[in-house]
mmCIF file of N, CA and C in Angstrom:
data_model
loop_
_atom_site.group_PDB
_atom_site.id
_atom_site.type_symbol
_atom_site.label_atom_id
_atom_site.label_comp_id
_atom_site.label_asym_id
_atom_site.label_seq_id
_atom_site.Cartn_x
_atom_site.Cartn_y
_atom_site.Cartn_z
ATOM 1 N N LEU A 14 -6.982 18.537 0.668
ATOM 2 C CA LEU A 14 -6.324 19.774 1.053
ATOM 3 C C LEU A 14 -5.981 20.578 -0.184
ATOM 4 N N GLN A 15 -6.342 21.811 -0.157
ATOM 5 C CA GLN A 15 -5.975 22.727 -1.224
ATOM 6 C C GLN A 15 -5.538 24.042 -0.599
ATOM 7 N N PRO A 16 -4.359 24.042 0.028
ATOM 8 C CA PRO A 16 -3.907 25.275 0.680
ATOM 9 C C PRO A 16 -3.602 26.349 -0.348
ATOM 10 N N SER A 17 -3.831 27.559 0.062
ATOM 11 C CA SER A 17 -3.505 28.684 -0.792
ATOM 12 C C SER A 17 -2.664 29.655 0.028
ATOM 13 N N PRO A 18 -1.447 29.877 -0.246
ATOM 14 C CA PRO A 18 -0.563 29.315 -1.261
ATOM 15 C C PRO A 18 -0.138 27.882 -0.905
ATOM 16 N N LEU A 19 0.408 27.196 -1.889
ATOM 17 C CA LEU A 19 0.771 25.793 -1.750
ATOM 18 C C LEU A 19 1.835 25.579 -0.674
ATOM 19 N N TRP A 20 2.696 26.539 -0.451
ATOM 20 C CA TRP A 20 3.793 26.411 0.512
ATOM 21 C C TRP A 20 3.437 26.972 1.887
ATOM 22 N N ASP A 21 2.162 27.059 2.205
ATOM 23 C CA ASP A 21 1.705 27.556 3.494
ATOM 24 C C ASP A 21 2.318 26.706 4.613
ATOM 25 N N PRO A 22 3.075 27.316 5.526
ATOM 26 C CA PRO A 22 3.776 26.549 6.566
ATOM 27 C C PRO A 22 2.855 25.704 7.436
ATOM 28 N N GLN A 23 1.621 26.111 7.592
ATOM 29 C CA GLN A 23 0.670 25.355 8.402
ATOM 30 C C GLN A 23 0.484 23.943 7.852
ATOM 31 N N TYR A 24 0.607 23.770 6.536
ATOM 32 C CA TYR A 24 0.433 22.466 5.905
ATOM 33 C C TYR A 24 1.766 21.819 5.539
ATOM 34 N N VAL A 25 2.711 22.611 5.083
ATOM 35 C CA VAL A 25 3.981 22.072 4.586
ATOM 36 C C VAL A 25 4.807 21.453 5.706
ATOM 37 N N ILE A 26 4.944 22.123 6.824
ATOM 38 C CA ILE A 26 5.814 21.631 7.897
ATOM 39 C C ILE A 26 5.343 20.277 8.444
ATOM 40 N N PRO A 27 4.067 20.095 8.787
ATOM 41 C CA PRO A 27 3.666 18.768 9.275
ATOM 42 C C PRO A 27 3.780 17.658 8.223
ATOM 43 N N ILE A 28 3.429 17.960 6.976
ATOM 44 C CA ILE A 28 3.482 16.929 5.935
ATOM 45 C C ILE A 28 4.916 16.529 5.643
ATOM 46 N N VAL A 29 5.807 17.502 5.511
ATOM 47 C CA VAL A 29 7.214 17.188 5.265
ATOM 48 C C VAL A 29 7.814 16.468 6.468
ATOM 49 N N GLY A 30 7.430 16.852 7.662
ATOM 50 C CA GLY A 30 7.917 16.159 8.853
ATOM 51 C C GLY A 30 7.496 14.703 8.882
ATOM 52 N N MET A 31 6.240 14.434 8.506
ATOM 53 C CA MET A 31 5.780 13.047 8.469
ATOM 54 C C MET A 31 6.513 12.250 7.395
ATOM 55 N N LEU A 32 6.713 12.853 6.235
ATOM 56 C CA LEU A 32 7.412 12.154 5.162
ATOM 57 C C LEU A 32 8.859 11.837 5.540
ATOM 58 N N LEU A 33 9.549 12.820 6.091
ATOM 59 C CA LEU A 33 10.943 12.590 6.482
ATOM 60 C C LEU A 33 11.051 11.609 7.635
ATOM 61 N N GLY A 34 10.124 11.687 8.573
ATOM 62 C CA GLY A 34 10.146 10.761 9.695
ATOM 63 C C GLY A 34 9.946 9.324 9.261
ATOM 64 N N ASN A 35 9.086 9.103 8.274
ATOM 65 C CA ASN A 35 8.859 7.758 7.775
ATOM 66 C C ASN A 35 10.009 7.281 6.904
ATOM 67 N N CYS A 36 10.625 8.167 6.165
ATOM 68 C CA CYS A 36 11.698 7.774 5.247
ATOM 69 C C CYS A 36 13.010 7.488 5.964
ATOM 70 N N ILE A 37 13.300 8.185 7.034
ATOM 71 C CA ILE A 37 14.613 8.069 7.664
ATOM 72 C C ILE A 37 14.848 6.670 8.217
ATOM 73 N N ASN A 38 13.808 6.008 8.690
ATOM 74 C CA ASN A 38 13.950 4.651 9.200
ATOM 75 C C ASN A 38 14.362 3.699 8.078
ATOM 76 N N GLY A 39 13.692 3.765 6.949
ATOM 77 C CA GLY A 39 14.032 2.914 5.816
ATOM 78 C C GLY A 39 15.406 3.193 5.256
ATOM 79 N N ILE A 40 15.766 4.458 5.192
ATOM 80 C CA ILE A 40 17.083 4.823 4.667
ATOM 81 C C ILE A 40 18.186 4.313 5.576
ATOM 82 N N SER A 41 18.015 4.467 6.885
ATOM 83 C CA SER A 41 19.061 4.004 7.800
ATOM 84 C C SER A 41 19.181 2.489 7.778
ATOM 85 N N LEU A 42 18.065 1.775 7.669
ATOM 86 C CA LEU A 42 18.137 0.316 7.566
ATOM 87 C C LEU A 42 18.817 -0.119 6.271
ATOM 88 N N SER A 43 18.496 0.545 5.168
ATOM 89 C CA SER A 43 19.114 0.201 3.890
ATOM 90 C C SER A 43 20.609 0.453 3.895
ATOM 91 N N MET A 44 21.010 1.604 4.407
ATOM 92 C CA MET A 44 22.439 1.926 4.425
ATOM 93 C C MET A 44 23.209 0.983 5.343
ATOM 94 N N ASN A 45 22.634 0.661 6.486
ATOM 95 C CA ASN A 45 23.285 -0.267 7.404
ATOM 96 C C ASN A 45 23.441 -1.630 6.748
ATOM 97 N N SER A 46 22.394 -2.112 6.106
ATOM 98 C CA SER A 46 22.455 -3.409 5.433
ATOM 99 C C SER A 46 23.471 -3.392 4.295
ATOM 100 N N MET A 47 23.473 -2.340 3.516
ATOM 101 C CA MET A 47 24.387 -2.250 2.365
ATOM 102 C C MET A 47 25.839 -2.215 2.808
ATOM 103 N N LEU A 48 26.150 -1.371 3.781
ATOM 104 C CA LEU A 48 27.539 -1.253 4.217
ATOM 105 C C LEU A 48 28.028 -2.517 4.909
ATOM 106 N N THR A 49 27.179 -3.134 5.721
ATOM 107 C CA THR A 49 27.550 -4.381 6.385
ATOM 108 C C THR A 49 27.792 -5.477 5.356
ATOM 109 N N SER A 50 26.914 -5.583 4.372
ATOM 110 C CA SER A 50 27.063 -6.603 3.334
ATOM 111 C C SER A 50 28.312 -6.373 2.502
ATOM 112 N N MET A 51 28.633 -5.119 2.214
ATOM 113 C CA MET A 51 29.830 -4.837 1.408
ATOM 114 C C MET A 51 31.101 -5.208 2.157
ATOM 115 N N VAL A 52 31.121 -4.953 3.457
ATOM 116 C CA VAL A 52 32.306 -5.315 4.237
ATOM 117 C C VAL A 52 32.438 -6.836 4.319
ATOM 118 N N GLU A 53 31.311 -7.521 4.554
ATOM 119 C CA GLU A 53 31.350 -8.979 4.696
ATOM 120 C C GLU A 53 31.608 -9.681 3.367
ATOM 121 N N SER A 54 31.165 -9.084 2.249
ATOM 122 C CA SER A 54 31.306 -9.723 0.942
ATOM 123 C C SER A 54 32.368 -9.052 0.078
ATOM 124 N N SER A 55 33.326 -8.414 0.705
ATOM 125 C CA SER A 55 34.323 -7.672 -0.074
ATOM 126 C C SER A 55 35.126 -8.579 -0.999
ATOM 127 N N GLN A 56 35.445 -9.789 -0.561
ATOM 128 C CA GLN A 56 36.210 -10.704 -1.416
ATOM 129 C C GLN A 56 35.390 -11.143 -2.626
ATOM 130 N N GLU A 57 34.107 -11.386 -2.433
ATOM 131 C CA GLU A 57 33.236 -11.752 -3.553
ATOM 132 C C GLU A 57 33.131 -10.611 -4.558
ATOM 133 N N ILE A 58 32.992 -9.388 -4.057
ATOM 134 C CA ILE A 58 32.900 -8.226 -4.946
ATOM 135 C C ILE A 58 34.193 -8.045 -5.720
ATOM 136 N N GLU A 59 35.334 -8.188 -5.044
ATOM 137 C CA GLU A 59 36.623 -8.054 -5.726
ATOM 138 C C GLU A 59 36.807 -9.144 -6.769
ATOM 139 N N LEU A 60 36.340 -10.360 -6.494
ATOM 140 C CA LEU A 60 36.441 -11.449 -7.456
ATOM 141 C C LEU A 60 35.607 -11.149 -8.696
ATOM 142 N N LEU A 61 34.386 -10.684 -8.502
ATOM 143 C CA LEU A 61 33.537 -10.334 -9.641
ATOM 144 C C LEU A 61 34.138 -9.194 -10.457
ATOM 145 N N LEU A 62 34.704 -8.212 -9.782
ATOM 146 C CA LEU A 62 35.359 -7.100 -10.488
ATOM 147 C C LEU A 62 36.570 -7.585 -11.276
ATOM 148 N N SER A 63 37.314 -8.534 -10.719
ATOM 149 C CA SER A 63 38.494 -9.058 -11.429
ATOM 150 C C SER A 63 38.090 -9.887 -12.641
ATOM 151 N N PHE A 64 36.895 -10.460 -12.639
ATOM 152 C CA PHE A 64 36.397 -11.213 -13.791
ATOM 153 C C PHE A 64 35.800 -10.313 -14.863
ATOM 154 N N GLY A 65 35.746 -9.010 -14.616
ATOM 155 C CA GLY A 65 35.279 -8.072 -15.629
ATOM 156 C C GLY A 65 33.910 -7.477 -15.377
ATOM 157 N N ALA A 66 33.308 -7.763 -14.251
ATOM 158 C CA ALA A 66 32.008 -7.165 -13.947
ATOM 159 C C ALA A 66 32.192 -5.689 -13.606
ATOM 160 N N ASN A 67 31.184 -4.875 -13.951
ATOM 161 C CA ASN A 67 31.268 -3.480 -13.523
ATOM 162 C C ASN A 67 30.797 -3.387 -12.073
ATOM 163 N N SER A 68 30.858 -2.212 -11.498
ATOM 164 C CA SER A 68 30.548 -2.066 -10.069
ATOM 165 C C SER A 68 29.089 -2.406 -9.767
ATOM 166 N N TYR A 69 28.176 -2.083 -10.686
ATOM 167 C CA TYR A 69 26.765 -2.412 -10.459
ATOM 168 C C TYR A 69 26.549 -3.922 -10.492
ATOM 169 N N GLU A 70 27.148 -4.585 -11.447
ATOM 170 C CA GLU A 70 26.991 -6.038 -11.548
ATOM 171 C C GLU A 70 27.592 -6.748 -10.342
ATOM 172 N N ALA A 71 28.681 -6.227 -9.828
ATOM 173 C CA ALA A 71 29.340 -6.857 -8.687
ATOM 174 C C ALA A 71 28.541 -6.679 -7.401
ATOM 175 N N SER A 72 27.814 -5.594 -7.288
ATOM 176 C CA SER A 72 27.085 -5.329 -6.044
ATOM 177 C C SER A 72 25.569 -5.433 -6.200
ATOM 178 N N ASN A 73 25.083 -5.956 -7.304
ATOM 179 C CA ASN A 73 23.650 -6.031 -7.579
ATOM 180 C C ASN A 73 22.900 -6.811 -6.503
ATOM 181 N N ARG A 74 23.396 -7.947 -6.098
ATOM 182 C CA ARG A 74 22.734 -8.761 -5.074
ATOM 183 C C ARG A 74 22.649 -8.006 -3.758
ATOM 184 N N LEU A 75 23.719 -7.317 -3.395
ATOM 185 C CA LEU A 75 23.740 -6.575 -2.138
ATOM 186 C C LEU A 75 22.768 -5.403 -2.167
ATOM 187 N N ILE A 76 22.663 -4.758 -3.313
ATOM 188 C CA ILE A 76 21.737 -3.633 -3.449
ATOM 189 C C ILE A 76 20.303 -4.114 -3.293
ATOM 190 N N ARG A 77 19.975 -5.248 -3.910
ATOM 191 C CA ARG A 77 18.621 -5.793 -3.794
ATOM 192 C C ARG A 77 18.280 -6.128 -2.352
ATOM 193 N N GLU A 78 19.206 -6.743 -1.650
ATOM 194 C CA GLU A 78 18.965 -7.086 -0.246
ATOM 195 C C GLU A 78 18.791 -5.835 0.608
ATOM 196 N N ALA A 79 19.585 -4.797 0.338
ATOM 197 C CA ALA A 79 19.484 -3.560 1.112
ATOM 198 C C ALA A 79 18.146 -2.863 0.864
ATOM 199 N N VAL A 80 17.695 -2.844 -0.383
ATOM 200 C CA VAL A 80 16.398 -2.224 -0.695
ATOM 201 C C VAL A 80 15.275 -3.023 -0.043
ATOM 202 N N ARG A 81 15.374 -4.339 -0.084
ATOM 203 C CA ARG A 81 14.357 -5.177 0.559
ATOM 204 C C ARG A 81 14.320 -4.908 2.060
ATOM 205 N N THR A 82 15.481 -4.787 2.679
ATOM 206 C CA THR A 82 15.542 -4.513 4.118
ATOM 207 C C THR A 82 14.964 -3.142 4.445
ATOM 208 N N GLY A 83 15.243 -2.153 3.617
ATOM 209 C CA GLY A 83 14.764 -0.799 3.878
ATOM 210 C C GLY A 83 13.279 -0.608 3.649
ATOM 211 N N THR A 84 12.708 -1.343 2.710
ATOM 212 C CA THR A 84 11.286 -1.170 2.421
ATOM 213 C C THR A 84 10.391 -2.025 3.309
ATOM 214 N N MET A 85 10.951 -2.991 3.997
ATOM 215 C CA MET A 85 10.143 -3.892 4.820
ATOM 216 C C MET A 85 9.312 -3.153 5.877
ATOM 217 N N PRO A 86 9.867 -2.202 6.653
ATOM 218 C CA PRO A 86 9.030 -1.512 7.648
ATOM 219 C C PRO A 86 7.890 -0.714 7.017
ATOM 220 N N GLN A 87 8.141 -0.094 5.867
ATOM 221 C CA GLN A 87 7.087 0.677 5.205
ATOM 222 C C GLN A 87 5.981 -0.231 4.701
ATOM 223 N N LEU A 88 6.360 -1.362 4.118
ATOM 224 C CA LEU A 88 5.351 -2.298 3.624
ATOM 225 C C LEU A 88 4.546 -2.896 4.772
ATOM 226 N N ASN A 89 5.207 -3.187 5.872
ATOM 227 C CA ASN A 89 4.493 -3.723 7.032
ATOM 228 C C ASN A 89 3.508 -2.709 7.597
ATOM 229 N N SER A 90 3.917 -1.457 7.671
ATOM 230 C CA SER A 90 3.008 -0.445 8.211
ATOM 231 C C SER A 90 1.830 -0.198 7.267
ATOM 232 N N MET A 91 2.058 -0.272 5.958
ATOM 233 C CA MET A 91 0.950 -0.107 5.020
ATOM 234 C C MET A 91 -0.004 -1.292 5.084
ATOM 235 N N ALA A 92 0.517 -2.465 5.394
ATOM 236 C CA ALA A 92 -0.328 -3.658 5.454
ATOM 237 C C ALA A 92 -1.299 -3.605 6.631
ATOM 238 N N ILE A 93 -0.895 -2.940 7.721
ATOM 239 C CA ILE A 93 -1.772 -2.906 8.887
ATOM 240 C C ILE A 93 -2.606 -1.643 8.980
ATOM 241 N N ILE A 94 -2.432 -0.709 8.069
ATOM 242 C CA ILE A 94 -3.197 0.536 8.140
ATOM 243 C C ILE A 94 -4.686 0.260 8.096
ATOM 244 N N GLY A 95 -5.138 -0.592 7.193
ATOM 245 C CA GLY A 95 -6.559 -0.866 7.070
ATOM 246 C C GLY A 95 -7.115 -1.649 8.229
ATOM 247 N N ILE A 96 -6.266 -2.419 8.929
ATOM 248 C CA ILE A 96 -6.756 -3.274 10.008
ATOM 249 C C ILE A 96 -6.846 -2.504 11.321
ATOM 250 N N ILE A 97 -5.834 -1.700 11.629
ATOM 251 C CA ILE A 97 -5.758 -1.065 12.939
ATOM 252 C C ILE A 97 -5.960 0.445 12.866
ATOM 253 N N SER A 98 -5.240 1.110 12.000
ATOM 254 C CA SER A 98 -5.213 2.566 12.010
ATOM 255 C C SER A 98 -6.529 3.210 11.598
ATOM 256 N N ILE A 99 -7.105 2.771 10.499
ATOM 257 C CA ILE A 99 -8.323 3.425 9.993
ATOM 258 C C ILE A 99 -9.495 3.246 10.956
ATOM 259 N N PRO A 100 -9.779 2.021 11.469
ATOM 260 C CA PRO A 100 -10.875 1.941 12.449
ATOM 261 C C PRO A 100 -10.599 2.755 13.701
ATOM 262 N N GLY A 101 -9.341 2.847 14.122
ATOM 263 C CA GLY A 101 -9.004 3.640 15.295
ATOM 264 C C GLY A 101 -9.245 5.122 15.077
ATOM 265 N N MET A 102 -9.035 5.599 13.854
ATOM 266 C CA MET A 102 -9.263 7.007 13.546
ATOM 267 C C MET A 102 -10.740 7.332 13.491
ATOM 268 N N MET A 103 -11.545 6.351 13.133
ATOM 269 C CA MET A 103 -12.967 6.609 12.928
ATOM 270 C C MET A 103 -13.743 6.618 14.246
ATOM 271 N N THR A 104 -13.140 6.124 15.316
ATOM 272 C CA THR A 104 -13.869 6.091 16.584
ATOM 273 C C THR A 104 -13.698 7.363 17.357
#
Protein backbone atom coordinates (compact mmCIF):
# COMPACT_ATOMS: atom_id res chain seq x y z
CA LEU A 1 0.00 0.00 0.00
CA GLN A 2 1.25 3.41 -0.92
CA PRO A 3 -1.66 5.78 -0.34
CA SER A 4 -1.30 9.32 -1.47
CA PRO A 5 -1.62 11.23 0.88
CA LEU A 6 -0.44 8.98 3.70
CA TRP A 7 -3.33 9.99 5.99
CA ASP A 8 -6.04 9.08 3.46
CA PRO A 9 -9.05 8.06 5.60
CA GLN A 10 -9.84 5.14 3.30
CA TYR A 11 -6.64 3.44 4.53
CA VAL A 12 -5.98 5.03 7.93
CA ILE A 13 -9.33 4.30 9.59
CA PRO A 14 -9.41 0.52 8.92
CA ILE A 15 -5.72 0.02 9.77
CA VAL A 16 -5.90 2.01 13.00
CA GLY A 17 -9.12 0.23 13.91
CA MET A 18 -7.47 -3.16 13.45
CA LEU A 19 -4.43 -2.12 15.48
CA LEU A 20 -6.49 -0.73 18.35
CA GLY A 21 -8.84 -3.69 18.31
CA ASN A 22 -5.95 -6.12 18.64
CA CYS A 23 -4.13 -4.07 21.28
CA ILE A 24 -7.06 -3.43 23.61
CA ASN A 25 -7.42 -7.11 24.51
CA GLY A 26 -3.77 -7.40 25.54
CA ILE A 27 -3.82 -4.13 27.44
CA SER A 28 -6.93 -5.06 29.41
CA LEU A 29 -5.50 -8.48 30.29
CA SER A 30 -2.20 -6.93 31.39
CA MET A 31 -3.84 -4.28 33.53
CA ASN A 32 -6.19 -6.78 35.13
CA SER A 33 -3.30 -9.12 35.93
CA MET A 34 -1.12 -6.30 37.27
CA LEU A 35 -3.76 -4.77 39.52
CA THR A 36 -4.92 -8.14 40.85
CA SER A 37 -1.34 -9.20 41.59
CA MET A 38 -0.56 -5.90 43.33
CA VAL A 39 -3.58 -6.23 45.61
CA GLU A 40 -2.80 -9.88 46.41
CA SER A 41 0.95 -9.26 46.90
CA SER A 42 0.74 -5.93 48.69
CA GLN A 43 2.47 -7.26 51.82
CA GLU A 44 5.36 -8.66 49.76
CA ILE A 45 5.75 -5.35 47.93
CA GLU A 46 5.71 -3.40 51.19
CA LEU A 47 8.31 -5.76 52.67
CA LEU A 48 10.63 -5.28 49.69
CA LEU A 49 10.16 -1.51 49.87
CA SER A 50 10.98 -1.54 53.60
CA PHE A 51 14.21 -3.44 52.84
CA GLY A 52 15.28 -0.63 50.50
CA ALA A 53 14.09 -1.79 47.10
CA ASN A 54 12.81 0.88 44.74
CA SER A 55 9.31 0.61 43.28
CA TYR A 56 10.52 -1.13 40.10
CA GLU A 57 12.51 -3.73 42.01
CA ALA A 58 9.58 -4.41 44.33
CA SER A 59 7.12 -4.95 41.49
CA ASN A 60 9.43 -6.45 38.84
CA ARG A 61 8.02 -9.98 39.15
CA LEU A 62 4.45 -8.70 38.89
CA ILE A 63 5.25 -6.61 35.84
CA ARG A 64 6.79 -9.61 34.07
CA GLU A 65 3.75 -11.76 34.79
CA ALA A 66 1.39 -9.02 33.57
CA VAL A 67 3.32 -8.56 30.31
CA ARG A 68 3.36 -12.33 29.79
CA THR A 69 -0.40 -12.48 30.36
CA GLY A 70 -1.06 -9.58 27.98
CA THR A 71 1.10 -10.85 25.14
CA MET A 72 -0.17 -14.43 25.24
CA PRO A 73 -3.28 -13.84 23.03
CA GLN A 74 -1.21 -11.97 20.42
CA LEU A 75 1.45 -14.67 20.32
CA ASN A 76 -1.19 -17.38 20.04
CA SER A 77 -2.92 -15.62 17.16
CA MET A 78 0.39 -15.12 15.34
CA ALA A 79 1.22 -18.79 15.80
CA ILE A 80 -1.93 -19.92 14.00
CA ILE A 81 -1.91 -17.35 11.21
CA GLY A 82 0.15 -19.57 8.91
CA ILE A 83 -1.91 -22.67 9.69
CA ILE A 84 -5.47 -21.38 9.42
CA SER A 85 -5.72 -17.77 8.29
CA ILE A 86 -3.45 -17.66 5.24
CA PRO A 87 -4.85 -20.80 3.53
CA GLY A 88 -8.36 -19.55 4.27
CA MET A 89 -7.61 -16.22 2.59
CA MET A 90 -6.19 -17.89 -0.48
CA THR A 91 -9.30 -19.93 -1.23
